Tab-separated table of N, CA and C and ligand atoms in Angstrom:
chain	number	residue	atom	x	y	z
A	1	MET	N	-2.915	-8.783	4.613
A	1	MET	CA	-1.599	-8.398	5.110
A	1	MET	C	-1.323	-9.221	6.357
A	2	GLY	N	-0.351	-10.106	6.286
A	2	GLY	CA	-0.029	-10.907	7.453
A	2	GLY	C	-1.238	-11.673	7.930
A	3	PHE	N	-1.545	-11.585	9.188
A	3	PHE	CA	-2.646	-12.320	9.773
A	3	PHE	C	-3.958	-11.574	9.702
A	4	LEU	N	-3.951	-10.364	9.187
A	4	LEU	CA	-5.133	-9.522	9.211
A	4	LEU	C	-5.381	-8.936	7.826
A	5	SER	N	-6.643	-8.950	7.398
A	5	SER	CA	-6.990	-8.347	6.116
A	5	SER	C	-7.231	-6.860	6.282
A	6	VAL	N	-6.765	-6.105	5.323
A	6	VAL	CA	-7.027	-4.671	5.274
A	6	VAL	C	-7.798	-4.402	3.995
A	7	GLY	N	-9.027	-3.925	4.141
A	7	GLY	CA	-9.835	-3.630	2.970
A	7	GLY	C	-9.321	-2.395	2.254
A	8	VAL	N	-9.336	-2.448	0.928
A	8	VAL	CA	-8.949	-1.295	0.110
A	8	VAL	C	-10.158	-0.907	-0.724
A	9	PHE	N	-10.565	0.353	-0.597
A	9	PHE	CA	-11.754	0.842	-1.283
A	9	PHE	C	-11.393	2.073	-2.107
A	10	LEU	N	-12.081	2.219	-3.238
A	10	LEU	CA	-11.884	3.381	-4.106
A	10	LEU	C	-13.040	4.348	-3.922
A	11	ASN	N	-12.696	5.639	-3.815
A	11	ASN	CA	-13.706	6.681	-3.707
A	11	ASN	C	-13.216	7.870	-4.519
A	12	GLU	N	-13.889	8.142	-5.619
A	12	GLU	CA	-13.434	9.202	-6.525
A	12	GLU	C	-13.569	10.591	-5.923
A	13	ASP	N	-14.203	10.723	-4.774
A	13	ASP	CA	-14.332	12.024	-4.120
A	13	ASP	C	-13.184	12.305	-3.155
A	14	MET	N	-12.188	11.390	-3.092
A	14	MET	CA	-11.119	11.531	-2.102
A	14	MET	C	-10.099	12.610	-2.449
A	15	GLY	N	-10.061	13.095	-3.683
A	15	GLY	CA	-9.040	14.076	-4.049
A	15	GLY	C	-7.677	13.418	-4.116
A	16	ASP	N	-6.656	14.169	-3.733
A	16	ASP	CA	-5.280	13.671	-3.858
A	16	ASP	C	-4.775	13.002	-2.593
A	17	TYR	N	-5.636	12.650	-1.702
A	17	TYR	CA	-5.199	12.038	-0.465
A	17	TYR	C	-5.945	10.735	-0.245
A	18	GLY	N	-5.436	9.953	0.686
A	18	GLY	CA	-6.084	8.715	1.066
A	18	GLY	C	-6.454	8.767	2.537
A	19	GLU	N	-7.029	7.688	2.993
A	19	GLU	CA	-7.474	7.654	4.388
A	19	GLU	C	-7.300	6.238	4.913
A	20	TYR	N	-6.713	6.111	6.081
A	20	TYR	CA	-6.575	4.814	6.727
A	20	TYR	C	-7.416	4.818	7.993
A	21	THR	N	-8.250	3.812	8.138
A	21	THR	CA	-9.035	3.624	9.353
A	21	THR	C	-8.375	2.517	10.162
A	22	ALA	N	-8.058	2.820	11.396
A	22	ALA	CA	-7.256	1.923	12.237
A	22	ALA	C	-8.030	0.705	12.714
A	23	LEU	N	-7.290	-0.185	13.361
A	23	LEU	CA	-7.858	-1.374	13.984
A	23	LEU	C	-9.031	-0.976	14.885
A	24	PRO	N	-10.021	-1.799	15.108
A	24	PRO	CA	-10.046	-3.233	14.827
A	24	PRO	C	-10.559	-3.612	13.433
A	25	HIS	N	-11.004	-2.646	12.643
A	25	HIS	CA	-11.496	-2.933	11.300
A	25	HIS	C	-10.733	-2.061	10.306
A	26	PRO	N	-9.467	-2.406	10.084
A	26	PRO	CA	-8.630	-1.537	9.250
A	26	PRO	C	-9.088	-1.508	7.796
A	27	LYS	N	-9.067	-0.307	7.250
A	27	LYS	CA	-9.386	-0.176	5.826
A	27	LYS	C	-8.677	1.050	5.267
A	28	VAL	N	-8.440	1.010	3.974
A	28	VAL	CA	-7.804	2.094	3.247
A	28	VAL	C	-8.782	2.554	2.184
A	29	VAL	N	-8.961	3.879	2.094
A	29	VAL	CA	-9.784	4.457	1.034
A	29	VAL	C	-8.903	5.409	0.241
A	30	VAL	N	-8.871	5.217	-1.055
A	30	VAL	CA	-8.077	6.077	-1.935
A	30	VAL	C	-8.912	6.441	-3.162
A	31	ASN	N	-8.399	7.424	-3.890
A	31	ASN	CA	-9.091	7.901	-5.078
A	31	ASN	C	-9.013	6.857	-6.193
A	32	SER	N	-9.575	7.183	-7.317
A	32	SER	CA	-9.594	6.298	-8.480
A	32	SER	C	-8.190	5.875	-8.875
A	33	ILE	N	-8.076	4.652	-9.347
A	33	ILE	CA	-6.781	4.122	-9.803
A	33	ILE	C	-6.230	4.932	-10.960
A	34	GLU	N	-7.072	5.704	-11.624
A	34	GLU	CA	-6.633	6.510	-12.757
A	34	GLU	C	-6.217	7.917	-12.363
A	35	SER	N	-6.313	8.262	-11.087
A	35	SER	CA	-5.957	9.612	-10.673
A	35	SER	C	-4.440	9.735	-10.505
A	36	PRO	N	-3.899	10.948	-10.747
A	36	PRO	CA	-2.456	11.141	-10.581
A	36	PRO	C	-2.056	10.882	-9.123
A	37	GLY	N	-0.975	10.192	-8.947
A	37	GLY	CA	-0.481	9.953	-7.596
A	37	GLY	C	-1.147	8.811	-6.864
A	38	PHE	N	-2.050	8.129	-7.531
A	38	PHE	CA	-2.784	7.047	-6.882
A	38	PHE	C	-1.848	6.009	-6.277
A	39	GLN	N	-0.832	5.623	-7.030
A	39	GLN	CA	0.056	4.535	-6.599
A	39	GLN	C	0.753	4.874	-5.285
A	40	LEU	N	1.304	6.079	-5.187
A	40	LEU	CA	2.008	6.450	-3.960
A	40	LEU	C	1.034	6.707	-2.824
A	41	THR	N	-0.154	7.205	-3.138
A	41	THR	CA	-1.156	7.401	-2.092
A	41	THR	C	-1.569	6.065	-1.499
A	42	LEU	N	-1.805	5.073	-2.360
A	42	LEU	CA	-2.163	3.737	-1.873
A	42	LEU	C	-1.019	3.151	-1.051
A	43	LEU	N	0.201	3.257	-1.548
A	43	LEU	CA	1.359	2.751	-0.800
A	43	LEU	C	1.456	3.442	0.552
A	44	HIS	N	1.280	4.754	0.592
A	44	HIS	CA	1.344	5.528	1.836
A	44	HIS	C	0.334	5.011	2.858
A	45	GLU	N	-0.907	4.832	2.418
A	45	GLU	CA	-1.949	4.374	3.354
A	45	GLU	C	-1.713	2.926	3.790
A	46	LEU	N	-1.189	2.094	2.900
A	46	LEU	CA	-0.875	0.710	3.288
A	46	LEU	C	0.280	0.680	4.281
A	47	LEU	N	1.218	1.598	4.162
A	47	LEU	CA	2.297	1.687	5.161
A	47	LEU	C	1.733	2.081	6.523
A	48	HIS	N	0.738	2.988	6.544
A	48	HIS	CA	0.059	3.306	7.811
A	48	HIS	C	-0.598	2.046	8.380
A	49	ALA	N	-1.194	1.239	7.508
A	49	ALA	CA	-1.842	0.008	7.966
A	49	ALA	C	-0.817	-0.962	8.556
A	50	ILE	N	0.309	-1.144	7.877
A	50	ILE	CA	1.367	-2.034	8.377
A	50	ILE	C	1.866	-1.520	9.725
A	51	ASP	N	2.082	-0.230	9.806
A	51	ASP	CA	2.547	0.386	11.055
A	51	ASP	C	1.567	0.115	12.188
A	52	ASP	N	0.291	0.252	11.898
A	52	ASP	CA	-0.750	0.049	12.911
A	52	ASP	C	-0.854	-1.419	13.309
A	53	VAL	N	-0.934	-2.297	12.331
A	53	VAL	CA	-1.137	-3.725	12.599
A	53	VAL	C	0.033	-4.303	13.399
A	54	TYR	N	1.252	-3.903	13.032
A	54	TYR	CA	2.436	-4.447	13.701
A	54	TYR	C	2.982	-3.523	14.783
A	55	ASP	N	2.275	-2.424	15.072
A	55	ASP	CA	2.638	-1.516	16.161
A	55	ASP	C	4.107	-1.087	16.063
A	56	ILE	N	4.501	-0.644	14.875
A	56	ILE	CA	5.892	-0.266	14.629
A	56	ILE	C	6.215	1.086	15.262
A	57	GLY	N	5.276	2.012	15.199
A	57	GLY	CA	5.517	3.338	15.763
A	57	GLY	C	6.127	4.318	14.778
A	58	LEU	N	5.816	4.152	13.490
A	58	LEU	CA	6.332	5.080	12.488
A	58	LEU	C	5.702	6.460	12.664
A	59	SER	N	6.509	7.486	12.453
A	59	SER	CA	5.981	8.854	12.399
A	59	SER	C	5.403	9.092	11.006
A	60	GLU	N	4.678	10.208	10.824
A	60	GLU	CA	4.183	10.568	9.496
A	60	GLU	C	5.373	10.741	8.542
A	61	GLN	N	6.457	11.337	9.034
A	61	GLN	CA	7.637	11.514	8.201
A	61	GLN	C	8.241	10.156	7.828
A	62	GLY	N	8.245	9.221	8.755
A	62	GLY	CA	8.757	7.883	8.464
A	62	GLY	C	7.940	7.206	7.377
A	63	VAL	N	6.617	7.348	7.451
A	63	VAL	CA	5.752	6.769	6.415
A	63	VAL	C	6.050	7.424	5.067
A	64	ARG	N	6.228	8.744	5.075
A	64	ARG	CA	6.514	9.441	3.803
A	64	ARG	C	7.856	9.014	3.213
A	65	ILE	N	8.861	8.833	4.072
A	65	ILE	CA	10.181	8.404	3.580
A	65	ILE	C	10.067	7.014	2.958
A	66	LEU	N	9.386	6.093	3.630
A	66	LEU	CA	9.213	4.748	3.074
A	66	LEU	C	8.402	4.784	1.790
A	67	GLU	N	7.336	5.594	1.765
A	67	GLU	CA	6.507	5.723	0.551
A	67	GLU	C	7.361	6.174	-0.624
A	68	GLN	N	8.138	7.235	-0.439
A	68	GLN	CA	8.960	7.764	-1.532
A	68	GLN	C	10.070	6.789	-1.911
A	69	SER	N	10.684	6.164	-0.910
A	69	SER	CA	11.801	5.247	-1.173
A	69	SER	C	11.340	3.989	-1.891
A	70	LEU	N	10.270	3.384	-1.406
A	70	LEU	CA	9.769	2.165	-2.048
A	70	LEU	C	9.219	2.484	-3.440
A	71	GLY	N	8.550	3.633	-3.562
A	71	GLY	CA	8.046	4.051	-4.875
A	71	GLY	C	9.184	4.241	-5.861
A	72	ALA	N	10.270	4.882	-5.424
A	72	ALA	CA	11.427	5.102	-6.297
A	72	ALA	C	12.105	3.787	-6.640
A	73	LEU	N	12.171	2.897	-5.677
A	73	LEU	CA	12.788	1.592	-5.915
A	73	LEU	C	12.086	0.859	-7.060
A	74	VAL	N	10.766	0.869	-7.025
A	74	VAL	CA	9.991	0.197	-8.080
A	74	VAL	C	10.079	0.981	-9.387
A	75	ARG	N	9.874	2.305	-9.302
A	75	ARG	CA	9.872	3.148	-10.506
A	75	ARG	C	11.214	3.100	-11.243
A	76	ASP	N	12.306	3.098	-10.485
A	76	ASP	CA	13.636	3.152	-11.099
A	76	ASP	C	14.147	1.779	-11.535
A	77	ASN	N	13.442	0.735	-11.189
A	77	ASN	CA	13.844	-0.635	-11.560
A	77	ASN	C	12.644	-1.427	-12.068
A	78	PRO	N	11.999	-0.923	-13.132
A	78	PRO	CA	10.736	-1.538	-13.562
A	78	PRO	C	10.870	-2.996	-13.984
A	79	VAL	N	11.926	-3.342	-14.683
A	79	VAL	CA	12.071	-4.726	-15.159
A	79	VAL	C	12.241	-5.669	-13.976
A	80	HIS	N	13.133	-5.312	-13.080
A	80	HIS	CA	13.362	-6.166	-11.911
A	80	HIS	C	12.146	-6.183	-10.983
A	81	SER	N	11.456	-5.066	-10.865
A	81	SER	CA	10.267	-5.000	-10.005
A	81	SER	C	9.167	-5.917	-10.530
A	82	LEU	N	8.968	-5.898	-11.853
A	82	LEU	CA	7.948	-6.772	-12.437
A	82	LEU	C	8.321	-8.240	-12.265
A	83	ALA	N	9.609	-8.558	-12.485
A	83	ALA	CA	10.055	-9.945	-12.333
A	83	ALA	C	9.902	-10.396	-10.884
A	84	TRP	N	10.263	-9.522	-9.958
A	84	TRP	CA	10.152	-9.829	-8.526
A	84	TRP	C	8.685	-10.047	-8.139
A	85	THR	N	7.804	-9.172	-8.632
A	85	THR	CA	6.381	-9.289	-8.320
A	85	THR	C	5.819	-10.592	-8.888
A	86	LYS	N	6.191	-10.919	-10.116
A	86	LYS	CA	5.725	-12.160	-10.748
A	86	LYS	C	6.207	-13.372	-9.949
A	87	ALA	N	7.475	-13.388	-9.582
A	87	ALA	CA	8.024	-14.509	-8.814
A	87	ALA	C	7.355	-14.621	-7.449
A	88	LEU	N	7.103	-13.486	-6.809
A	88	LEU	CA	6.451	-13.504	-5.500
A	88	LEU	C	5.041	-14.064	-5.609
A	89	CYS	N	4.313	-13.656	-6.643
A	89	CYS	CA	2.946	-14.150	-6.837
A	89	CYS	C	2.936	-15.638	-7.142
A	90	GLU	N	3.871	-16.075	-7.971
A	90	GLU	CA	3.933	-17.491	-8.309
A	90	GLU	C	4.320	-18.336	-7.099
A	91	ALA	N	5.183	-17.800	-6.236
A	91	ALA	CA	5.596	-18.528	-5.039
A	91	ALA	C	4.436	-18.711	-4.076
A	92	ASN	N	3.459	-17.815	-4.146
A	92	ASN	CA	2.313	-17.875	-3.230
A	92	ASN	C	1.095	-18.540	-3.840
A	93	GLU	N	1.211	-19.011	-5.089
A	93	GLU	CA	0.064	-19.668	-5.731
A	93	GLU	C	-0.207	-21.005	-5.067
A	94	ASP	N	-1.463	-21.305	-4.936
A	94	ASP	CA	-1.872	-22.594	-4.390
A	94	ASP	C	-1.777	-23.640	-5.497
A	95	PRO	N	-0.880	-24.630	-5.363
A	95	PRO	CA	-0.723	-25.620	-6.429
A	95	PRO	C	-1.973	-26.454	-6.671
A	96	ASP	N	-2.883	-26.484	-5.728
A	96	ASP	CA	-4.119	-27.251	-5.877
A	96	ASP	C	-5.259	-26.410	-6.436
A	97	ALA	N	-5.024	-25.113	-6.642
A	97	ALA	CA	-6.110	-24.241	-7.103
A	97	ALA	C	-6.376	-24.419	-8.571
B	1	ZN	ZN1	0.039	9.672	6.325
């Protein structure tokens, strides 16, 4: 993420919540990718990481609003979201790789 890497780890004992560990060694721990709600939980914890890394000052409610809004944006526009994600990934590909 930006100039700093944030590790993402899976822990099947996490239940329905995730955990963000702040700087200087930021990491996100979330439940299995197959658990219900995994996608929004991961997004929620990554928003905490962005908030921390860039010192935005989001409240917990602000993180929840962004989590729900961004999740709905992707969920309600699957075709465009996939195309956007594909284009973004291709734009960042190393042509020499
Ligand atoms: Zn939170």
